PDB file of C-alpha atoms in Angstrom:
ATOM      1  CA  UNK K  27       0.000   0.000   0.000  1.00 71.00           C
ATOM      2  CA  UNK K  28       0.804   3.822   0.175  1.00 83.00           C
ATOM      3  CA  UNK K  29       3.709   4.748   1.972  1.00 90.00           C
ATOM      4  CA  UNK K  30       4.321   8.436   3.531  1.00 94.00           C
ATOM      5  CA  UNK K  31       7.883   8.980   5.406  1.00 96.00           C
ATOM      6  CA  UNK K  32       8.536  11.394   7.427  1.00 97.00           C
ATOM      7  CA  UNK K  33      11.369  12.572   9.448  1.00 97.00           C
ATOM      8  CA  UNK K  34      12.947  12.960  11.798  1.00 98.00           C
ATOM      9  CA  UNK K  35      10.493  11.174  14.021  1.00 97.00           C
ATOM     10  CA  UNK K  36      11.735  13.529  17.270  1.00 97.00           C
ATOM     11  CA  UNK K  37      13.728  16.734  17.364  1.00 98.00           C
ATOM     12  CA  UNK K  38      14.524  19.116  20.271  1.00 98.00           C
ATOM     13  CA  UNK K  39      16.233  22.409  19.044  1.00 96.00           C
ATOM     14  CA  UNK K  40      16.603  25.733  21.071  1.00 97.00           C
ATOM     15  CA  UNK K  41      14.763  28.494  20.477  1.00 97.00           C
ATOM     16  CA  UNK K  42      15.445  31.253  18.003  1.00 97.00           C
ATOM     17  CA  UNK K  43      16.397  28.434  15.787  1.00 97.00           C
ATOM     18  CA  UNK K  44      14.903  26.986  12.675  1.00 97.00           C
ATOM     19  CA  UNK K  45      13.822  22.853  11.913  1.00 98.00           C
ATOM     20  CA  UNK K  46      12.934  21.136   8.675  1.00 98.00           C
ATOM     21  CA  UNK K  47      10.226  18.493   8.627  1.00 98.00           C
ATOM     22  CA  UNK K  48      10.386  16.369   5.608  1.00 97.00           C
ATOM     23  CA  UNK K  49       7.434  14.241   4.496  1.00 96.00           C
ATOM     24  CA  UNK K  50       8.123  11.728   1.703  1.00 95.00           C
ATOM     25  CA  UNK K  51       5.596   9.666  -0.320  1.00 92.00           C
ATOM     26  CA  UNK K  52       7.163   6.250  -1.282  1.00 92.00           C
ATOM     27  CA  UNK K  53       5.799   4.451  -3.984  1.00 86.00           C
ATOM     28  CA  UNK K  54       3.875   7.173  -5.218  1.00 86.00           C
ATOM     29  CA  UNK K  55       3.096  10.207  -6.418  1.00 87.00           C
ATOM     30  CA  UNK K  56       1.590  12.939  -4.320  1.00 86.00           C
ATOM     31  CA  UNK K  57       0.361  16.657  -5.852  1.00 83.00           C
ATOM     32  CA  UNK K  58      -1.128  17.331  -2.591  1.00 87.00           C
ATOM     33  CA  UNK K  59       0.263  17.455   0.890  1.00 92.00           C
ATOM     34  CA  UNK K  60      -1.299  18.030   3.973  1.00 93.00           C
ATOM     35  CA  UNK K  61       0.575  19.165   7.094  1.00 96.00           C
ATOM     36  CA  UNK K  62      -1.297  18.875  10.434  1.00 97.00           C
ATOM     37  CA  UNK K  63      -0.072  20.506  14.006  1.00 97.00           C
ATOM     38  CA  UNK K  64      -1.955  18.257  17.104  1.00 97.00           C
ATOM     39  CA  UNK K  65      -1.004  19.382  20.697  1.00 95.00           C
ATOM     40  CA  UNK K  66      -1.565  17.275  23.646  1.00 92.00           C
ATOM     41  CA  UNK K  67      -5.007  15.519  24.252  1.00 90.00           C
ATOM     42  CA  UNK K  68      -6.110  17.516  21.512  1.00 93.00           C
ATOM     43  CA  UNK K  69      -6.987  16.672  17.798  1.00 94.00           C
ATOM     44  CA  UNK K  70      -5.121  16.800  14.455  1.00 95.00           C
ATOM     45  CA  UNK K  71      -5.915  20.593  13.111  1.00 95.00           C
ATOM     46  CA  UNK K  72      -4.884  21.187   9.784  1.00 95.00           C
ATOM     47  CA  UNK K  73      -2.135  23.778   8.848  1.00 96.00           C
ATOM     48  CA  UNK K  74      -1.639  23.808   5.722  1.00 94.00           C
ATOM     49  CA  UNK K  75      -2.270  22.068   1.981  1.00 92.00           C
ATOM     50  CA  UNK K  76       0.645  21.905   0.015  1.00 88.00           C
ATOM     51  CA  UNK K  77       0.636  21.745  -3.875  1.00 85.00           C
ATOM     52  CA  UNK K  78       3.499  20.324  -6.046  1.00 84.00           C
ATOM     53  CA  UNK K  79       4.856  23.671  -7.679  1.00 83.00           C
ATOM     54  CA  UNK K  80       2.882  26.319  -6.281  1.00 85.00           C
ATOM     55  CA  UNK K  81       2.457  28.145  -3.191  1.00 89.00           C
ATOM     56  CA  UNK K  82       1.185  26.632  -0.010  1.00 92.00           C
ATOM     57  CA  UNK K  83      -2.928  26.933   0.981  1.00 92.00           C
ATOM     58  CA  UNK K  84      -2.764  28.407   4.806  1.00 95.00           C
ATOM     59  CA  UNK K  85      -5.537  27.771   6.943  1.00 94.00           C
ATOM     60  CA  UNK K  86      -6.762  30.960   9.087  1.00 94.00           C
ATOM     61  CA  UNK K  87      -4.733  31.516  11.869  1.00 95.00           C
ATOM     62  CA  UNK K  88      -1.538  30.025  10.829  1.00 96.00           C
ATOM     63  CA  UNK K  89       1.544  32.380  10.169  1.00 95.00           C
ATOM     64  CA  UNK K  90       2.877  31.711   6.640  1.00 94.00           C
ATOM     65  CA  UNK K  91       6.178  33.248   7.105  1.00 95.00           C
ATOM     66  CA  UNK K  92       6.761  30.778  10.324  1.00 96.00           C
ATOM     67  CA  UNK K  93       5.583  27.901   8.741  1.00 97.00           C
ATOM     68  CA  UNK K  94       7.842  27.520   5.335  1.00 96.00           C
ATOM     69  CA  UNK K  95       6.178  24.814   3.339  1.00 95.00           C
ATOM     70  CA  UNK K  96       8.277  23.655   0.080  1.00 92.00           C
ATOM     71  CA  UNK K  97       6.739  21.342  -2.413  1.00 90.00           C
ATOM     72  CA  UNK K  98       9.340  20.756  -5.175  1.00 82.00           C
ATOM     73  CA  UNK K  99       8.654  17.570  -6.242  1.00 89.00           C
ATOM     74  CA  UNK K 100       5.967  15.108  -6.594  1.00 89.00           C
ATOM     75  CA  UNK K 101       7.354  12.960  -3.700  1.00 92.00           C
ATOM     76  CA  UNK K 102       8.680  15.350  -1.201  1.00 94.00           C
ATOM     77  CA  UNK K 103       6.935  18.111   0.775  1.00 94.00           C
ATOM     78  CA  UNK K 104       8.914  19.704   3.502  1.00 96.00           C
ATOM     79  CA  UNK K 105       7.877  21.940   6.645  1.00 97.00           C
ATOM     80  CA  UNK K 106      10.111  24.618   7.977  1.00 97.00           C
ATOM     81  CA  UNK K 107       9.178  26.431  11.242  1.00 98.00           C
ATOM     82  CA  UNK K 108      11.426  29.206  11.168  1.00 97.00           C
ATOM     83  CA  UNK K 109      12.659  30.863  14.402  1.00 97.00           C
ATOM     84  CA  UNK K 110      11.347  28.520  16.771  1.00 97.00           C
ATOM     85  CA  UNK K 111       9.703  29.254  20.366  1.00 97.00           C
ATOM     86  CA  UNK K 112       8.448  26.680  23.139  1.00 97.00           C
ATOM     87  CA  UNK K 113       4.891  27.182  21.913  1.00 96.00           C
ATOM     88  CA  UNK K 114       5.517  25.483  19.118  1.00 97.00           C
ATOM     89  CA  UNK K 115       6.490  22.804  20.424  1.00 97.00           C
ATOM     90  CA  UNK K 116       3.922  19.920  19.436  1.00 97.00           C
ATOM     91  CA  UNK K 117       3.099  16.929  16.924  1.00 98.00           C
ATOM     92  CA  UNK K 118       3.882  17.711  13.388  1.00 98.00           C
ATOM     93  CA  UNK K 119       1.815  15.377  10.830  1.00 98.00           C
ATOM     94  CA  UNK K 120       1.974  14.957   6.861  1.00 96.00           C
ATOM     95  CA  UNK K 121      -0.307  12.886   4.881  1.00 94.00           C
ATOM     96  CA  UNK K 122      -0.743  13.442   1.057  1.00 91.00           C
ATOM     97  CA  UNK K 123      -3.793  11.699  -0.898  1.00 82.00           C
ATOM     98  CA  UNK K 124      -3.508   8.426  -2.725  1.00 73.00           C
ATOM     99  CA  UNK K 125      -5.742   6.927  -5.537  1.00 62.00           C
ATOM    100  CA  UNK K 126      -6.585   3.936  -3.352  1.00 56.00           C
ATOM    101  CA  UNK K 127     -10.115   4.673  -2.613  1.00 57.00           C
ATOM    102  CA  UNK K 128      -9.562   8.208  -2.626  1.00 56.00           C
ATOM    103  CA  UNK K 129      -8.156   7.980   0.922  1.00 75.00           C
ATOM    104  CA  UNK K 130      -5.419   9.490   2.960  1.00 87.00           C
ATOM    105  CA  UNK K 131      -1.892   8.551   3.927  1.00 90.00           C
ATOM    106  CA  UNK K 132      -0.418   9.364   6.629  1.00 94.00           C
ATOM    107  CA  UNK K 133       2.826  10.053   8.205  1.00 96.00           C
ATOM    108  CA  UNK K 134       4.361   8.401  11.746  1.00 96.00           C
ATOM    109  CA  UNK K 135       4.494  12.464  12.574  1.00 97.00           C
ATOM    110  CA  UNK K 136       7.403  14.425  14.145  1.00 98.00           C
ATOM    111  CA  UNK K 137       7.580  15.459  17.457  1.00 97.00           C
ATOM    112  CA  UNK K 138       8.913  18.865  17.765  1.00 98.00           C
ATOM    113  CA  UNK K 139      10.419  20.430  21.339  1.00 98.00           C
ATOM    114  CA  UNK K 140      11.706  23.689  21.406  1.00 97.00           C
ATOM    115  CA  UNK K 141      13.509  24.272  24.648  1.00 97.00           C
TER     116      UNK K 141
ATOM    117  CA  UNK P   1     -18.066  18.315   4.627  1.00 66.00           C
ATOM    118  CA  UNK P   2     -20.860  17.559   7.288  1.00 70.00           C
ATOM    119  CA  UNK P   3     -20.181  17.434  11.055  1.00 88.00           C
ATOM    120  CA  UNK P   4     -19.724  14.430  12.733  1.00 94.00           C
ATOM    121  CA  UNK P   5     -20.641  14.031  16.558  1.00 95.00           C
ATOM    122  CA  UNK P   6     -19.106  11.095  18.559  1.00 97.00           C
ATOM    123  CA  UNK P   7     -19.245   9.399  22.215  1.00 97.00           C
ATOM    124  CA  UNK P   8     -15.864  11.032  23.805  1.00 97.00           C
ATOM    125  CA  UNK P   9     -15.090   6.850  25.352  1.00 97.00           C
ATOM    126  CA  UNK P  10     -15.899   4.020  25.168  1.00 97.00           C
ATOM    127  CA  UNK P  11     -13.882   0.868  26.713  1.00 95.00           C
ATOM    128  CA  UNK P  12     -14.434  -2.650  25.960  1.00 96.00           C
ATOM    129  CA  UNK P  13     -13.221  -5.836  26.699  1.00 97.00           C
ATOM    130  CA  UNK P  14     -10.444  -7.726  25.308  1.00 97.00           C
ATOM    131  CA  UNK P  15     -11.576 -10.619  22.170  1.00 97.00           C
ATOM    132  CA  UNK P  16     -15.360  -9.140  22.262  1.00 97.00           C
ATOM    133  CA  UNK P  17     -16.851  -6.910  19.262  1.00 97.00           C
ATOM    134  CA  UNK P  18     -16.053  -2.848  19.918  1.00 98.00           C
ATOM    135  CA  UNK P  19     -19.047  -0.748  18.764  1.00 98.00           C
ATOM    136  CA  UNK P  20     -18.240   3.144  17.635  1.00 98.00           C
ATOM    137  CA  UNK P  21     -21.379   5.021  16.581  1.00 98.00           C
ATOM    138  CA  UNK P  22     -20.991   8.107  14.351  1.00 97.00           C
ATOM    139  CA  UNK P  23     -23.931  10.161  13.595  1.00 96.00           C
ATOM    140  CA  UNK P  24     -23.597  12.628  10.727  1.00 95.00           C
ATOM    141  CA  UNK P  25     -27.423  13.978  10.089  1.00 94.00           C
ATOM    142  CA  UNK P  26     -26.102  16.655   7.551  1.00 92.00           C
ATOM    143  CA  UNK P  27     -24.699  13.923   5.467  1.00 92.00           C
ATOM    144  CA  UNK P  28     -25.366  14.924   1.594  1.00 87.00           C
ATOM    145  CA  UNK P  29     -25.891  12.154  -0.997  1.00 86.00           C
ATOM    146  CA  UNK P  30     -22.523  12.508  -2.638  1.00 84.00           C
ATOM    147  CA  UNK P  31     -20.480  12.494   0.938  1.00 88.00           C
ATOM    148  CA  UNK P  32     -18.464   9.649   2.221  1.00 90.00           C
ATOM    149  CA  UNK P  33     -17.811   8.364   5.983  1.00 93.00           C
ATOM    150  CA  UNK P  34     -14.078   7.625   6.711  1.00 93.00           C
ATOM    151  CA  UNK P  35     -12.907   5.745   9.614  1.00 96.00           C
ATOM    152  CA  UNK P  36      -9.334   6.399  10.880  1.00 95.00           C
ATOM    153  CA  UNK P  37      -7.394   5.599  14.237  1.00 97.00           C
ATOM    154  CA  UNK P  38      -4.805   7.241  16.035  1.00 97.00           C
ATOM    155  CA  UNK P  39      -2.549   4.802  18.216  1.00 96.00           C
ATOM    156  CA  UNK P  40      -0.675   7.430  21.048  1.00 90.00           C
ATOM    157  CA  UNK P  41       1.740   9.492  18.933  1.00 89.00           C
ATOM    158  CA  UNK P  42       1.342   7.647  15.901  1.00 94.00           C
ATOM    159  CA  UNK P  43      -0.069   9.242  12.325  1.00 95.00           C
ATOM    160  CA  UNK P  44      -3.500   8.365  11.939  1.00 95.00           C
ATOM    161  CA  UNK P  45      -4.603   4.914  10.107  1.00 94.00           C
ATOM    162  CA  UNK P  46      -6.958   4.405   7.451  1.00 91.00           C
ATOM    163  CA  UNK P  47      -9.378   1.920   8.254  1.00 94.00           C
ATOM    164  CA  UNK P  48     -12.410   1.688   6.193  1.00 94.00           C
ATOM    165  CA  UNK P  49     -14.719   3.893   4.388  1.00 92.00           C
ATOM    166  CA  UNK P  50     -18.317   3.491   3.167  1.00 93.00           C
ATOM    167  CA  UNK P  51     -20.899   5.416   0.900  1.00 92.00           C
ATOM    168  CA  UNK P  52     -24.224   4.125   1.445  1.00 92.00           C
ATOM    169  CA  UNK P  53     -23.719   0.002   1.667  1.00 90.00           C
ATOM    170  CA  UNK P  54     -21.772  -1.480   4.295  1.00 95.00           C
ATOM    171  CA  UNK P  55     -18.515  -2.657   3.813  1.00 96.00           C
ATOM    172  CA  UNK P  56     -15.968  -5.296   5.590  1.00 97.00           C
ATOM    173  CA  UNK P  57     -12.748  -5.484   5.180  1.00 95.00           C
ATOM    174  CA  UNK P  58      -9.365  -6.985   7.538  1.00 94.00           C
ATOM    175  CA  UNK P  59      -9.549  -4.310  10.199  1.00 94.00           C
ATOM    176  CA  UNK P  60     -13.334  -3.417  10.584  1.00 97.00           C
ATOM    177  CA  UNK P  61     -17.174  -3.874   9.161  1.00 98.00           C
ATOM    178  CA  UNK P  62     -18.810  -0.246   8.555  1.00 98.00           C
ATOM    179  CA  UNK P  63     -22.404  -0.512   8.843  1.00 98.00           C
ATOM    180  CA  UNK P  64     -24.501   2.558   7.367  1.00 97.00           C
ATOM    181  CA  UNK P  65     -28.024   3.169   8.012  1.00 96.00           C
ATOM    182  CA  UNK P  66     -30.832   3.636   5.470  1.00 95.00           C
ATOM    183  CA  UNK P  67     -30.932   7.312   5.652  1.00 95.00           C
ATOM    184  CA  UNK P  68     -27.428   7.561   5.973  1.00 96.00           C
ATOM    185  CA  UNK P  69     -27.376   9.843   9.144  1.00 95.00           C
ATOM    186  CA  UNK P  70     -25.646   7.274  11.298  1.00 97.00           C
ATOM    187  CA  UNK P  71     -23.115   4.751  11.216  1.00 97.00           C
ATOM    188  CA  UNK P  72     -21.342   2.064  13.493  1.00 98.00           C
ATOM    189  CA  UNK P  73     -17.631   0.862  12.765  1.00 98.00           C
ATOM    190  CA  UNK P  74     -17.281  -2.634  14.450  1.00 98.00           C
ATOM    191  CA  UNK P  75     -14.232  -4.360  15.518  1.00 98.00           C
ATOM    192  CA  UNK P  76     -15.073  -7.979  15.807  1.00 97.00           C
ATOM    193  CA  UNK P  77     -12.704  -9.085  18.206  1.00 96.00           C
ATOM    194  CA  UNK P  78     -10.786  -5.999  19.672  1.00 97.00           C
ATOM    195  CA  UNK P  79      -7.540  -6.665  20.655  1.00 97.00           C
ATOM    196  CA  UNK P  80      -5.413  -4.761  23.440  1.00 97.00           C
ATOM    197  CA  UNK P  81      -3.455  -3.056  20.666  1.00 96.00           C
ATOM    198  CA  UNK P  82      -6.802  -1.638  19.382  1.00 97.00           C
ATOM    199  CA  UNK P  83      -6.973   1.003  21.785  1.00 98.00           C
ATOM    200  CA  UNK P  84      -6.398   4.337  20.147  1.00 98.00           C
ATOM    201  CA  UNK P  85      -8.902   7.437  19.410  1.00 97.00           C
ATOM    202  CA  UNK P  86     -11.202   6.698  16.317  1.00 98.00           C
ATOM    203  CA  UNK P  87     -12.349   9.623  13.973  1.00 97.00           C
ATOM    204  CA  UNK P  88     -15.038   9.128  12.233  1.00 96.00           C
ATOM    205  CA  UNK P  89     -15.150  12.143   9.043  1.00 93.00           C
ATOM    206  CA  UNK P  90     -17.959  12.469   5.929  1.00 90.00           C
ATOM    207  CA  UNK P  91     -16.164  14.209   2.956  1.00 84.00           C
ATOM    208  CA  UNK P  92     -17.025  14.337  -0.586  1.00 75.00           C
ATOM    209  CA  UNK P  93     -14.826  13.015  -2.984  1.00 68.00           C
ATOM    210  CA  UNK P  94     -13.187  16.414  -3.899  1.00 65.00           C
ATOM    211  CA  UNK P  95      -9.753  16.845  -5.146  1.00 57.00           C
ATOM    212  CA  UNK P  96      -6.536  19.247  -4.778  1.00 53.00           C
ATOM    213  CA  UNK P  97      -6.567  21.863  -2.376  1.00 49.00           C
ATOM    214  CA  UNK P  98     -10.298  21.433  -1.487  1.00 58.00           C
ATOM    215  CA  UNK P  99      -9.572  17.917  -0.753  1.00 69.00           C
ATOM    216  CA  UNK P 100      -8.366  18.335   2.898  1.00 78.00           C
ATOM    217  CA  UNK P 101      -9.259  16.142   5.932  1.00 84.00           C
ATOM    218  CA  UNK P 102     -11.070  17.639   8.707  1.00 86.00           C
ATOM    219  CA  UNK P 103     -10.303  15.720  12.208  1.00 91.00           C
ATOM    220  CA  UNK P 104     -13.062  16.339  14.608  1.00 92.00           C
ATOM    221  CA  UNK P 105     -12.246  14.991  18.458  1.00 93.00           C
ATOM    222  CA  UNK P 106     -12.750  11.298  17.806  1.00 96.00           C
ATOM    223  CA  UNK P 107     -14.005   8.374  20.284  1.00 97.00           C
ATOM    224  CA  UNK P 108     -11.532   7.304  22.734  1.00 97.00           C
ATOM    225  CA  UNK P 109     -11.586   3.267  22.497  1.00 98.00           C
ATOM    226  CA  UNK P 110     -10.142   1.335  25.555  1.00 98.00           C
ATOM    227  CA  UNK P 111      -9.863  -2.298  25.324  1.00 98.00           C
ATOM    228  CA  UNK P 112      -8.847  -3.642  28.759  1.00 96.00           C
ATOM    229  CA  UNK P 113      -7.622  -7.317  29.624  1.00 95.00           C
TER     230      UNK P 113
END
């Protein structure tokens, strides 16, 4: 079935600094990209939709110029959260859509701490 | 997409059939109702998806009503690695940027011993 990488799977990094997120799609293709933010007890709450060669879709609420999202090819979407505080610390998910049944595919998610 | 509203728990026991309602009354007629589960800091898992029959597959039986404003996913035999939260979500079959998945809170499923 449809694989999505993604890594690293945990990264701590000191504030002020910046941390790439890359979310790979295996065995196939992916024009679409989701990247998802969930915080403790809480649910998955979309970020962002990124497209293979254009600019990223931000939902409301979520700074673009933090949140760098690069989608170069059709098997690699990456997330950059520039300048990073302790707030954003949390769980960083990709998925991108496969053909199978129209569903989703999702990555094992990175864990982000920003001490 | 329509709104989903789910139990917050449920907990069952280990080797007997886990029951997780979904009702999703503003369902239209071209919308479909995904199942997916989220073990503890995992990315969520696909499990099945259904239009208006019901469908089995390895994981789980989806069972639909008639009028399509509720549905049940069934476990058979739930096992003690089924526990996990379980979102139940009714999208159309859209595609690029309107294609997104919207996670509402989910069902909490504990299986115990």
């Amino acid at each position: 079935g449809a694989v999505v990488s993604q890594h690293p799977s945990r990264v701590i990094c000191k504030s002020g600094t910046s941390v790439k997120i890359e979310c790979r799609s295996l065995d196939f293709q992916a024009t679409t990209m989701f990247w998802y933010r969930q915080f403790p007890k809480q649910s998955l709450m979309l970020m962002a939709t990124s497209n293979e060669g254009s600019k990223a879709t931000y939902e409301q609420g979520v700074e673009k110029d933090k949140f760098l999202i690069n989608h170069a090819s059709l098997t690699l979407s990456t997330l950059t959260v520039t300048s990073a505080h302790p707030e954003d610390s949390s769980f960083y998910i990709c998925s991108a859509r496969t053909g199978y049944n129209y569903g989703y595919t999702f990555g094992s998610g990175t864990r982000l701490t920003v001490v | 997409d329509a709104k989903t509203t789910q139990p917050t728990s449920m907990d069952c026991a280990e080797g007997r059939a886990a029951n997780l309602p979904c009702n999703h009354s503003t369902i239209s007629g071209n919308e479909y109702v995904y199942w997916y589960r989220q073990i503890h800091s995992q990315g969520p898992q696909y499990i099945i998806h259904g239009l208006k029959n019901n469908e089995t597959n390895e994981m789980a039986s989806l069972i639909i009503t008639e009028d399509r404003k509720s549905s049940t996913l069934i476990l058979p035999h739930a096992t003690l690695r089924d526990t996990a939260v379980y979102y139940c979500i009714v999208r159309g079959q859209t595609t690029g940027a309107n294609s997104k998945l919207t996670f509402g809170k989910g069902i909490t499923l504990s299986v115990r011993p």
